[in-house]
Structures are given as C-alpha cells and as structure tokens.
Amino acid sequence: MKDTPLTWLYAPGDRPSVVAKALLAGADVVIVDLEDAVGPDRKEYARAATAELLADTHAVPVHVRVNALDGPLADADLRAIAHLPGVSGLRLPKVTCPADVVRVAERSAPADGGAPALHALIESAVGLEHAFAIATAHPALHGLSIGEADLRSDLGVRDEAGLDWPRARVVVAARAAGLAPPAQSVYADIRDIAGLTASCAHGRSLGFLGRAAIHPRQLPAIERAYLPTMEEIDHAERIVKASTTESGALALPDGTFVDKAVVEGAQRVLELARRRP
C-alpha cells in the first residue's frame, strides 16, 4: 500500500466480477462491502465469495466492511474473513462506543496475538459523542471516519453545512488519538465530477485526507484534489530548506512565520508530493 492512501474504492461482496475490476482500477485500497451494498438474501453468498477471494493476497490492499456489529451477521463475517491472508483491514460500521472496537479486536485476533487493522465508521450521534474514546479504544484501531448517509439521517441534517461540525469533530478525534487524518465519506453522484471535486476541496480544508469512492471514474478527481499543487510544493520546499539552515522560529521573505509545527506540515506536503506523476 502507498504510504498515504488517498483513494478507497468500495465494491459489493456479492459481485466478484466487480471486485476483480476494482482491484485493477488504480485505487490505493479496495473495500469489499458485506454491509449496505449487499441485499439480505445475498449476505451468505457475499461472505463466501469474499472469503474465497481473500484466501490469497493481492497487489492492492483489501479491506472488508463487515455487517453491523449489533446484528446477527457480524460474528459470522469475522469468523470467515478476519484471519485470511488477503485481508489488510476490517472496516466496522455503525460503531457507537469503545466496547465495539475492543470486542472486534479480541474476536479477530489470531491465536498467536495481534489483530487485523481496524477502521471505525462513525454513523450516529452517539458514536460522534464518543469519537475520541473510540479512536483510542484499542491499538488495533488504525483509522476513524464518518458514514455520512446514516449520520445525516440520524441528525436530521438537510444540507452540507450541517455536517461540517461532525466532520471536524472526527478529524480532531483522529488527530488527538495519533491516527491518520480521516478519509471523506463517499460522494453519491458518480456522474458529477465537478461536484465531487468541489466537495473534496472543502473536505481538504477541514482536515480530511483522501476519500472513499463508489466508482472507478471518481478516483482521478479524488487524487487530484488531495495532491498538493505546485505552489504548495514550492512553499513547502522553502519552509523545509529554511528550517535546515536556522533553528527556532523564523520568518520567510514573504512574511510567513515558521516554527516546528509549520515545518512538520510542510514535510507532510512534500511526502504527498512524491505521488505526483
């Protein structure tokens, strides 16, 4: 997996041919979905097909979104999927409290210790209130993000502005817990690339890094939106160069104040810049 994933592509677990195409689509991570994308009468088939797929490793990291943790299907998903060699991570939907994460970490840990990388999805008001506690619940938790469709419904939010505070809350919780910045939730209209691009720009301004997608055509727009511009790269290079010649706080010729935090931010920009073609 690339050091900093920017694109996470969902594919329905009951459609192996779609999953196969997703693995070749250029996403940094493929997420095989056993939850929302699969109808009730296809759950067992999706689980079996996904287990067969992940009996081997793949060139692209593969995560699996299991079914809701408070339902009857999640345990069966974990038993069938968690220890397979092709599983790089488990995505946990509708997490509401730290105990959800701990329970999955304990159930999915192999006999010789450790656990797959877990990623918690916050999709309700109660989950949002517990965001930091969830983010620090267990060492196996590697990521935190929002399931915006469910959260929007739970909160009764009618427009994008109403999600800005929940989004920021999760960004802050992830940062405070020492996790990577969250990836944005999916953008539902796969034809509206302009809207996707604008939404990514807004997400980036809130502190998100990368985005989940539901169609390969969304991947280039997401990557472009989250890669630094040439102007940002040039500015970051000047900051890092200045920090190597002077210690402590300093000001660049353009008046920019530079301290340790600014230098660290510039280094993150340059790390992302390595992905540019």
PDB file of C-alpha atoms in Angstrom:
ATOM      1  CA  MET A   1       0.000   0.000   0.000  1.00  0.00           C
ATOM      2  CA  LYS A   2       1.183   3.514  -0.684  1.00  0.00           C
ATOM      3  CA  ASP A   3       2.431   5.283   2.441  1.00  0.00           C
ATOM      4  CA  THR A   4      -0.505   7.704   2.352  1.00  0.00           C
ATOM      5  CA  PRO A   5      -3.646   6.207   0.793  1.00  0.00           C
ATOM      6  CA  LEU A   6      -5.848   8.778  -0.913  1.00  0.00           C
ATOM      7  CA  THR A   7      -8.387   6.605  -2.689  1.00  0.00           C
ATOM      8  CA  TRP A   8     -10.523   3.859  -1.157  1.00  0.00           C
ATOM      9  CA  LEU A   9     -12.799   2.081  -3.623  1.00  0.00           C
ATOM     10  CA  TYR A  10     -15.883   0.188  -2.451  1.00  0.00           C
ATOM     11  CA  ALA A  11     -17.048  -2.928  -4.294  1.00  0.00           C
ATOM     12  CA  PRO A  12     -20.017  -5.152  -3.387  1.00  0.00           C
ATOM     13  CA  GLY A  13     -19.005  -8.503  -1.942  1.00  0.00           C
ATOM     14  CA  ASP A  14     -21.723 -10.411  -3.777  1.00  0.00           C
ATOM     15  CA  ARG A  15     -20.366  -9.371  -7.182  1.00  0.00           C
ATOM     16  CA  PRO A  16     -16.932 -10.986  -7.560  1.00  0.00           C
ATOM     17  CA  SER A  17     -16.525  -9.701 -11.113  1.00  0.00           C
ATOM     18  CA  VAL A  18     -16.938  -6.115  -9.877  1.00  0.00           C
ATOM     19  CA  VAL A  19     -14.432  -6.738  -7.091  1.00  0.00           C
ATOM     20  CA  ALA A  20     -11.965  -8.112  -9.645  1.00  0.00           C
ATOM     21  CA  LYS A  21     -12.316  -4.934 -11.719  1.00  0.00           C
ATOM     22  CA  ALA A  22     -11.934  -2.791  -8.606  1.00  0.00           C
ATOM     23  CA  LEU A  23      -8.601  -4.461  -7.876  1.00  0.00           C
ATOM     24  CA  LEU A  24      -7.347  -3.227 -11.251  1.00  0.00           C
ATOM     25  CA  ALA A  25      -8.895   0.245 -11.107  1.00  0.00           C
ATOM     26  CA  GLY A  26      -5.945   2.070  -9.558  1.00  0.00           C
ATOM     27  CA  ALA A  27      -7.329   2.689  -6.058  1.00  0.00           C
ATOM     28  CA  ASP A  28      -4.896   2.695  -3.162  1.00  0.00           C
ATOM     29  CA  VAL A  29      -7.204   0.403  -1.178  1.00  0.00           C
ATOM     30  CA  VAL A  30     -10.191  -1.702  -2.237  1.00  0.00           C
ATOM     31  CA  ILE A  31     -13.009  -2.156   0.285  1.00  0.00           C
ATOM     32  CA  VAL A  32     -15.150  -5.238  -0.239  1.00  0.00           C
ATOM     33  CA  ASP A  33     -18.539  -4.400   1.220  1.00  0.00           C
ATOM     34  CA  LEU A  34     -20.595  -7.049   3.001  1.00  0.00           C
ATOM     35  CA  GLU A  35     -22.962  -4.490   4.521  1.00  0.00           C
ATOM     36  CA  ASP A  36     -25.022  -1.817   2.745  1.00  0.00           C
ATOM     37  CA  ALA A  37     -24.152  -2.859  -0.819  1.00  0.00           C
ATOM     38  CA  VAL A  38     -25.448  -6.409  -0.326  1.00  0.00           C
ATOM     39  CA  GLY A  39     -29.111  -7.375  -0.082  1.00  0.00           C
ATOM     40  CA  PRO A  40     -30.343  -9.553   2.807  1.00  0.00           C
ATOM     41  CA  ASP A  41     -30.762 -12.602   0.589  1.00  0.00           C
ATOM     42  CA  ARG A  42     -27.172 -12.319  -0.710  1.00  0.00           C
ATOM     43  CA  LYS A  43     -25.292 -11.971   2.577  1.00  0.00           C
ATOM     44  CA  GLU A  44     -24.121 -15.573   2.851  1.00  0.00           C
ATOM     45  CA  TYR A  45     -23.025 -15.680  -0.774  1.00  0.00           C
ATOM     46  CA  ALA A  46     -21.154 -12.390  -0.386  1.00  0.00           C
ATOM     47  CA  ARG A  47     -19.333 -13.712   2.670  1.00  0.00           C
ATOM     48  CA  ALA A  48     -18.357 -16.971   0.945  1.00  0.00           C
ATOM     49  CA  ALA A  49     -17.250 -15.216  -2.258  1.00  0.00           C
ATOM     50  CA  THR A  50     -15.168 -12.735  -0.302  1.00  0.00           C
ATOM     51  CA  ALA A  51     -13.551 -15.496   1.760  1.00  0.00           C
ATOM     52  CA  GLU A  52     -12.606 -17.287  -1.451  1.00  0.00           C
ATOM     53  CA  LEU A  53     -11.141 -14.100  -2.919  1.00  0.00           C
ATOM     54  CA  LEU A  54      -9.091 -13.331   0.183  1.00  0.00           C
ATOM     55  CA  ALA A  55      -7.672 -16.794   0.602  1.00  0.00           C
ATOM     56  CA  ASP A  56      -4.775 -15.296  -1.382  1.00  0.00           C
ATOM     57  CA  THR A  57      -3.074 -11.923  -1.177  1.00  0.00           C
ATOM     58  CA  HIS A  58      -3.446  -9.240  -3.858  1.00  0.00           C
ATOM     59  CA  ALA A  59      -1.252  -6.466  -5.171  1.00  0.00           C
ATOM     60  CA  VAL A  60      -3.742  -3.924  -3.826  1.00  0.00           C
ATOM     61  CA  PRO A  61      -4.563  -3.916  -0.094  1.00  0.00           C
ATOM     62  CA  VAL A  62      -8.085  -5.197   0.524  1.00  0.00           C
ATOM     63  CA  HIS A  63     -10.276  -4.179   3.430  1.00  0.00           C
ATOM     64  CA  VAL A  64     -13.635  -5.740   4.237  1.00  0.00           C
ATOM     65  CA  ARG A  65     -16.590  -3.836   5.635  1.00  0.00           C
ATOM     66  CA  VAL A  66     -18.425  -6.333   7.801  1.00  0.00           C
ATOM     67  CA  ASN A  67     -22.093  -6.159   8.717  1.00  0.00           C
ATOM     68  CA  ALA A  68     -23.435  -4.037  11.569  1.00  0.00           C
ATOM     69  CA  LEU A  69     -21.806  -5.007  14.851  1.00  0.00           C
ATOM     70  CA  ASP A  70     -25.093  -5.107  16.753  1.00  0.00           C
ATOM     71  CA  GLY A  71     -26.687  -7.539  14.291  1.00  0.00           C
ATOM     72  CA  PRO A  72     -26.513 -11.308  13.820  1.00  0.00           C
ATOM     73  CA  LEU A  73     -24.197 -11.299  10.798  1.00  0.00           C
ATOM     74  CA  ALA A  74     -21.050  -9.590  12.063  1.00  0.00           C
ATOM     75  CA  ASP A  75     -19.758 -12.552  14.064  1.00  0.00           C
ATOM     76  CA  ALA A  76     -20.102 -14.859  11.073  1.00  0.00           C
ATOM     77  CA  ASP A  77     -18.298 -12.292   8.903  1.00  0.00           C
ATOM     78  CA  LEU A  78     -15.416 -12.076  11.367  1.00  0.00           C
ATOM     79  CA  ARG A  79     -15.077 -15.849  11.696  1.00  0.00           C
ATOM     80  CA  ALA A  80     -14.946 -16.263   7.932  1.00  0.00           C
ATOM     81  CA  ILE A  81     -12.825 -13.248   6.999  1.00  0.00           C
ATOM     82  CA  ALA A  82     -10.643 -11.875   9.790  1.00  0.00           C
ATOM     83  CA  HIS A  83      -7.728 -14.326   9.610  1.00  0.00           C
ATOM     84  CA  LEU A  84      -7.431 -14.719   5.848  1.00  0.00           C
ATOM     85  CA  PRO A  85      -4.074 -13.809   4.250  1.00  0.00           C
ATOM     86  CA  GLY A  86      -5.669 -11.387   1.791  1.00  0.00           C
ATOM     87  CA  VAL A  87      -7.292  -9.192   4.454  1.00  0.00           C
ATOM     88  CA  SER A  88      -5.394  -5.964   5.098  1.00  0.00           C
ATOM     89  CA  GLY A  89      -8.046  -4.401   7.311  1.00  0.00           C
ATOM     90  CA  LEU A  90     -11.581  -4.592   8.660  1.00  0.00           C
ATOM     91  CA  ARG A  91     -14.000  -1.693   8.465  1.00  0.00           C
ATOM     92  CA  LEU A  92     -16.507  -1.594  11.281  1.00  0.00           C
ATOM     93  CA  PRO A  93     -19.839   0.092  10.509  1.00  0.00           C
ATOM     94  CA  LYS A  94     -22.035   1.978  12.953  1.00  0.00           C
ATOM     95  CA  VAL A  95     -19.550   1.994  15.824  1.00  0.00           C
ATOM     96  CA  THR A  96     -21.151   3.661  18.840  1.00  0.00           C
ATOM     97  CA  CYS A  97     -18.711   3.100  21.716  1.00  0.00           C
ATOM     98  CA  PRO A  98     -15.178   1.891  22.527  1.00  0.00           C
ATOM     99  CA  ALA A  99     -16.501  -1.534  23.532  1.00  0.00           C
ATOM    100  CA  ASP A 100     -17.485  -2.178  19.899  1.00  0.00           C
ATOM    101  CA  VAL A 101     -13.869  -1.834  18.811  1.00  0.00           C
ATOM    102  CA  VAL A 102     -12.465  -3.850  21.708  1.00  0.00           C
ATOM    103  CA  ARG A 103     -14.920  -6.681  21.080  1.00  0.00           C
ATOM    104  CA  VAL A 104     -13.974  -6.949  17.406  1.00  0.00           C
ATOM    105  CA  ALA A 105     -10.246  -6.688  18.160  1.00  0.00           C
ATOM    106  CA  GLU A 106     -10.498  -9.540  20.643  1.00  0.00           C
ATOM    107  CA  ARG A 107     -12.635 -11.724  18.382  1.00  0.00           C
ATOM    108  CA  SER A 108     -10.499 -11.190  15.309  1.00  0.00           C
ATOM    109  CA  ALA A 109      -7.087 -11.638  16.935  1.00  0.00           C
ATOM    110  CA  PRO A 110      -5.307 -14.846  15.884  1.00  0.00           C
ATOM    111  CA  ALA A 111      -4.102 -17.298  18.492  1.00  0.00           C
ATOM    112  CA  ASP A 112      -0.518 -16.031  18.211  1.00  0.00           C
ATOM    113  CA  GLY A 113      -1.554 -12.467  19.034  1.00  0.00           C
ATOM    114  CA  GLY A 114      -2.206  -9.253  17.160  1.00  0.00           C
ATOM    115  CA  ALA A 115      -5.319  -8.284  15.243  1.00  0.00           C
ATOM    116  CA  PRO A 116      -6.124  -7.028  11.744  1.00  0.00           C
ATOM    117  CA  ALA A 117      -6.048  -3.270  11.241  1.00  0.00           C
ATOM    118  CA  LEU A 118      -9.459  -1.935  12.254  1.00  0.00           C
ATOM    119  CA  HIS A 119     -11.184   1.164  10.907  1.00  0.00           C
ATOM    120  CA  ALA A 120     -14.227   2.507  12.734  1.00  0.00           C
ATOM    121  CA  LEU A 121     -17.096   4.234  10.943  1.00  0.00           C
ATOM    122  CA  ILE A 122     -18.996   6.840  12.964  1.00  0.00           C
ATOM    123  CA  GLU A 123     -22.588   6.920  11.719  1.00  0.00           C
ATOM    124  CA  SER A 124     -24.733   8.186  14.604  1.00  0.00           C
ATOM    125  CA  ALA A 125     -24.962  10.988  17.140  1.00  0.00           C
ATOM    126  CA  VAL A 126     -23.963   8.695  19.987  1.00  0.00           C
ATOM    127  CA  GLY A 127     -20.944   7.459  18.036  1.00  0.00           C
ATOM    128  CA  LEU A 128     -19.954  11.046  17.335  1.00  0.00           C
ATOM    129  CA  GLU A 129     -20.138  11.907  21.026  1.00  0.00           C
ATOM    130  CA  HIS A 130     -17.749   9.025  21.753  1.00  0.00           C
ATOM    131  CA  ALA A 131     -15.403   9.753  18.832  1.00  0.00           C
ATOM    132  CA  PHE A 132     -12.179  10.230  20.815  1.00  0.00           C
ATOM    133  CA  ALA A 133     -12.907   7.286  23.120  1.00  0.00           C
ATOM    134  CA  ILE A 134     -13.496   5.122  20.048  1.00  0.00           C
ATOM    135  CA  ALA A 135     -10.307   6.400  18.430  1.00  0.00           C
ATOM    136  CA  THR A 136      -8.261   5.355  21.483  1.00  0.00           C
ATOM    137  CA  ALA A 137     -10.156   2.141  22.281  1.00  0.00           C
ATOM    138  CA  HIS A 138      -7.549  -0.397  21.126  1.00  0.00           C
ATOM    139  CA  PRO A 139      -4.101  -0.465  19.472  1.00  0.00           C
ATOM    140  CA  ALA A 140      -5.604  -2.388  16.546  1.00  0.00           C
ATOM    141  CA  LEU A 141      -7.668   0.661  15.559  1.00  0.00           C
ATOM    142  CA  HIS A 142      -5.832   2.372  12.698  1.00  0.00           C
ATOM    143  CA  GLY A 143      -8.473   4.737  11.352  1.00  0.00           C
ATOM    144  CA  LEU A 144     -11.643   6.677  12.023  1.00  0.00           C
ATOM    145  CA  SER A 145     -14.115   8.079   9.509  1.00  0.00           C
ATOM    146  CA  ILE A 146     -17.754   9.052   9.014  1.00  0.00           C
ATOM    147  CA  GLY A 147     -20.592   7.222   7.331  1.00  0.00           C
ATOM    148  CA  GLU A 148     -22.346  10.369   6.238  1.00  0.00           C
ATOM    149  CA  ALA A 149     -25.560   8.935   4.816  1.00  0.00           C
ATOM    150  CA  ASP A 150     -26.530   7.304   8.118  1.00  0.00           C
ATOM    151  CA  LEU A 151     -25.249  10.217  10.181  1.00  0.00           C
ATOM    152  CA  ARG A 152     -27.197  12.706   8.086  1.00  0.00           C
ATOM    153  CA  SER A 153     -30.362  10.673   8.664  1.00  0.00           C
ATOM    154  CA  ASP A 154     -29.738  10.314  12.393  1.00  0.00           C
ATOM    155  CA  LEU A 155     -29.127  14.039  12.863  1.00  0.00           C
ATOM    156  CA  GLY A 156     -31.864  15.201  10.511  1.00  0.00           C
ATOM    157  CA  VAL A 157     -29.304  17.276   8.604  1.00  0.00           C
ATOM    158  CA  ARG A 158     -30.679  18.777   5.388  1.00  0.00           C
ATOM    159  CA  ASP A 159     -27.644  20.415   3.819  1.00  0.00           C
ATOM    160  CA  GLU A 160     -23.882  20.122   3.653  1.00  0.00           C
ATOM    161  CA  ALA A 161     -23.240  22.893   6.171  1.00  0.00           C
ATOM    162  CA  GLY A 162     -24.933  20.836   8.853  1.00  0.00           C
ATOM    163  CA  LEU A 163     -22.233  18.160   8.551  1.00  0.00           C
ATOM    164  CA  ASP A 164     -19.252  20.471   8.977  1.00  0.00           C
ATOM    165  CA  TRP A 165     -19.196  20.255  12.771  1.00  0.00           C
ATOM    166  CA  PRO A 166     -19.474  16.433  12.839  1.00  0.00           C
ATOM    167  CA  ARG A 167     -16.764  16.216  10.197  1.00  0.00           C
ATOM    168  CA  ALA A 168     -14.450  18.477  12.184  1.00  0.00           C
ATOM    169  CA  ARG A 169     -15.198  16.517  15.351  1.00  0.00           C
ATOM    170  CA  VAL A 170     -13.965  13.298  13.767  1.00  0.00           C
ATOM    171  CA  VAL A 171     -10.891  14.987  12.267  1.00  0.00           C
ATOM    172  CA  VAL A 172      -9.957  16.330  15.707  1.00  0.00           C
ATOM    173  CA  ALA A 173     -10.596  12.982  17.426  1.00  0.00           C
ATOM    174  CA  ALA A 174      -8.373  11.148  14.942  1.00  0.00           C
ATOM    175  CA  ARG A 175      -5.589  13.691  15.314  1.00  0.00           C
ATOM    176  CA  ALA A 176      -5.801  13.688  19.114  1.00  0.00           C
ATOM    177  CA  ALA A 177      -5.560   9.890  19.085  1.00  0.00           C
ATOM    178  CA  GLY A 178      -2.499   9.933  16.845  1.00  0.00           C
ATOM    179  CA  LEU A 179      -4.329   8.343  13.912  1.00  0.00           C
ATOM    180  CA  ALA A 180      -4.021   9.288  10.253  1.00  0.00           C
ATOM    181  CA  PRO A 181      -6.396  12.022   9.059  1.00  0.00           C
ATOM    182  CA  PRO A 182      -9.797  10.550   8.150  1.00  0.00           C
ATOM    183  CA  ALA A 183     -10.801   9.949   4.556  1.00  0.00           C
ATOM    184  CA  GLN A 184     -14.000  11.605   3.382  1.00  0.00           C
ATOM    185  CA  SER A 185     -17.211   9.672   3.001  1.00  0.00           C
ATOM    186  CA  VAL A 186     -18.423   8.683  -0.465  1.00  0.00           C
ATOM    187  CA  TYR A 187     -19.899  11.153  -2.957  1.00  0.00           C
ATOM    188  CA  ALA A 188     -23.061   9.505  -4.206  1.00  0.00           C
ATOM    189  CA  ASP A 189     -23.441  11.057  -7.686  1.00  0.00           C
ATOM    190  CA  ILE A 190     -20.872   9.254  -9.814  1.00  0.00           C
ATOM    191  CA  ARG A 191     -21.598  11.491 -12.828  1.00  0.00           C
ATOM    192  CA  ASP A 192     -20.986  14.794 -11.029  1.00  0.00           C
ATOM    193  CA  ILE A 193     -17.204  15.033 -11.153  1.00  0.00           C
ATOM    194  CA  ALA A 194     -17.264  18.820 -10.739  1.00  0.00           C
ATOM    195  CA  GLY A 195     -19.339  18.471  -7.591  1.00  0.00           C
ATOM    196  CA  LEU A 196     -17.036  15.734  -6.317  1.00  0.00           C
ATOM    197  CA  THR A 197     -14.001  17.949  -6.906  1.00  0.00           C
ATOM    198  CA  ALA A 198     -15.561  20.872  -5.043  1.00  0.00           C
ATOM    199  CA  SER A 199     -16.602  18.606  -2.180  1.00  0.00           C
ATOM    200  CA  CYS A 200     -13.074  17.211  -1.920  1.00  0.00           C
ATOM    201  CA  ALA A 201     -11.633  20.724  -1.782  1.00  0.00           C
ATOM    202  CA  HIS A 202     -13.967  21.521   1.101  1.00  0.00           C
ATOM    203  CA  GLY A 203     -13.079  18.275   2.856  1.00  0.00           C
ATOM    204  CA  ARG A 204      -9.401  19.018   2.473  1.00  0.00           C
ATOM    205  CA  SER A 205      -9.946  22.429   4.087  1.00  0.00           C
ATOM    206  CA  LEU A 206     -11.497  20.665   7.102  1.00  0.00           C
ATOM    207  CA  GLY A 207      -8.521  18.350   7.556  1.00  0.00           C
ATOM    208  CA  PHE A 208      -9.581  15.210   5.690  1.00  0.00           C
ATOM    209  CA  LEU A 209      -7.076  13.301   3.604  1.00  0.00           C
ATOM    210  CA  GLY A 210      -8.366  11.271   0.673  1.00  0.00           C
ATOM    211  CA  ARG A 211     -11.809   9.878   0.036  1.00  0.00           C
ATOM    212  CA  ALA A 212     -13.836   6.718  -0.397  1.00  0.00           C
ATOM    213  CA  ALA A 213     -15.328   6.150  -3.854  1.00  0.00           C
ATOM    214  CA  ILE A 214     -18.119   4.002  -5.225  1.00  0.00           C
ATOM    215  CA  HIS A 215     -16.989   4.001  -8.869  1.00  0.00           C
ATOM    216  CA  PRO A 216     -13.560   3.966 -10.532  1.00  0.00           C
ATOM    217  CA  ARG A 217     -14.364   7.122 -12.505  1.00  0.00           C
ATOM    218  CA  GLN A 218     -14.230   9.070  -9.227  1.00  0.00           C
ATOM    219  CA  LEU A 219     -10.659   8.069  -8.408  1.00  0.00           C
ATOM    220  CA  PRO A 220      -8.691  10.560 -10.565  1.00  0.00           C
ATOM    221  CA  ALA A 221     -10.699  13.532  -9.277  1.00  0.00           C
ATOM    222  CA  ILE A 222     -10.150  12.498  -5.660  1.00  0.00           C
ATOM    223  CA  GLU A 223      -6.422  12.055  -6.139  1.00  0.00           C
ATOM    224  CA  ARG A 224      -6.057  15.383  -7.961  1.00  0.00           C
ATOM    225  CA  ALA A 225      -7.994  17.194  -5.255  1.00  0.00           C
ATOM    226  CA  TYR A 226      -5.859  15.825  -2.447  1.00  0.00           C
ATOM    227  CA  LEU A 227      -2.433  16.080  -4.019  1.00  0.00           C
ATOM    228  CA  PRO A 228      -0.621  19.365  -3.270  1.00  0.00           C
ATOM    229  CA  THR A 229      -0.409  21.958  -6.017  1.00  0.00           C
ATOM    230  CA  MET A 230       2.923  23.048  -7.442  1.00  0.00           C
ATOM    231  CA  GLU A 231       2.586  26.311  -5.494  1.00  0.00           C
ATOM    232  CA  GLU A 232       2.056  24.376  -2.263  1.00  0.00           C
ATOM    233  CA  ILE A 233       5.043  22.170  -3.013  1.00  0.00           C
ATOM    234  CA  ASP A 234       7.261  25.170  -3.730  1.00  0.00           C
ATOM    235  CA  HIS A 235       6.194  26.852  -0.487  1.00  0.00           C
ATOM    236  CA  ALA A 236       6.798  23.657   1.497  1.00  0.00           C
ATOM    237  CA  GLU A 237      10.260  23.246  -0.002  1.00  0.00           C
ATOM    238  CA  ARG A 238      11.182  26.789   1.018  1.00  0.00           C
ATOM    239  CA  ILE A 239       9.978  26.150   4.567  1.00  0.00           C
ATOM    240  CA  VAL A 240      11.921  22.898   4.914  1.00  0.00           C
ATOM    241  CA  LYS A 241      15.038  24.446   3.399  1.00  0.00           C
ATOM    242  CA  ALA A 242      14.867  27.400   5.780  1.00  0.00           C
ATOM    243  CA  SER A 243      14.435  25.086   8.760  1.00  0.00           C
ATOM    244  CA  THR A 244      17.687  23.283   7.951  1.00  0.00           C
ATOM    245  CA  THR A 245      19.729  26.493   7.992  1.00  0.00           C
ATOM    246  CA  GLU A 246      18.186  28.231  11.020  1.00  0.00           C
ATOM    247  CA  SER A 247      16.878  26.880  14.309  1.00  0.00           C
ATOM    248  CA  GLY A 248      13.855  28.059  16.263  1.00  0.00           C
ATOM    249  CA  ALA A 249      11.094  30.270  14.912  1.00  0.00           C
ATOM    250  CA  LEU A 250      11.832  32.319  11.798  1.00  0.00           C
ATOM    251  CA  ALA A 251      10.104  34.314   9.093  1.00  0.00           C
ATOM    252  CA  LEU A 252      10.404  33.666   5.354  1.00  0.00           C
ATOM    253  CA  PRO A 253      10.972  36.555   2.928  1.00  0.00           C
ATOM    254  CA  ASP A 254       7.241  36.586   2.123  1.00  0.00           C
ATOM    255  CA  GLY A 255       6.419  37.154   5.802  1.00  0.00           C
ATOM    256  CA  THR A 256       5.327  33.612   6.583  1.00  0.00           C
ATOM    257  CA  PHE A 257       6.064  32.720  10.191  1.00  0.00           C
ATOM    258  CA  VAL A 258       7.705  29.327  10.536  1.00  0.00           C
ATOM    259  CA  ASP A 259       8.000  27.170  13.646  1.00  0.00           C
ATOM    260  CA  LYS A 260       8.214  23.432  14.321  1.00  0.00           C
ATOM    261  CA  ALA A 261       4.523  22.777  13.602  1.00  0.00           C
ATOM    262  CA  VAL A 262       4.736  24.641  10.283  1.00  0.00           C
ATOM    263  CA  VAL A 263       7.814  22.640   9.293  1.00  0.00           C
ATOM    264  CA  GLU A 264       6.058  19.374  10.105  1.00  0.00           C
ATOM    265  CA  GLY A 265       3.135  20.442   7.952  1.00  0.00           C
ATOM    266  CA  ALA A 266       5.498  21.261   5.088  1.00  0.00           C
ATOM    267  CA  GLN A 267       7.128  17.851   5.395  1.00  0.00           C
ATOM    268  CA  ARG A 268       3.708  16.206   5.083  1.00  0.00           C
ATOM    269  CA  VAL A 269       3.066  18.206   1.920  1.00  0.00           C
ATOM    270  CA  LEU A 270       6.339  17.003   0.417  1.00  0.00           C
ATOM    271  CA  GLU A 271       5.551  13.410   1.357  1.00  0.00           C
ATOM    272  CA  LEU A 272       2.296  13.656  -0.585  1.00  0.00           C
ATOM    273  CA  ALA A 273       4.054  15.416  -3.445  1.00  0.00           C
ATOM    274  CA  ARG A 274       6.048  12.246  -4.165  1.00  0.00           C
ATOM    275  CA  ARG A 275       2.839  10.744  -5.530  1.00  0.00           C
ATOM    276  CA  ARG A 276       2.514  13.341  -8.259  1.00  0.00           C
ATOM    277  CA  PRO A 277       3.112  11.980 -11.776  1.00  0.00           C
TER     278      PRO A 277
END
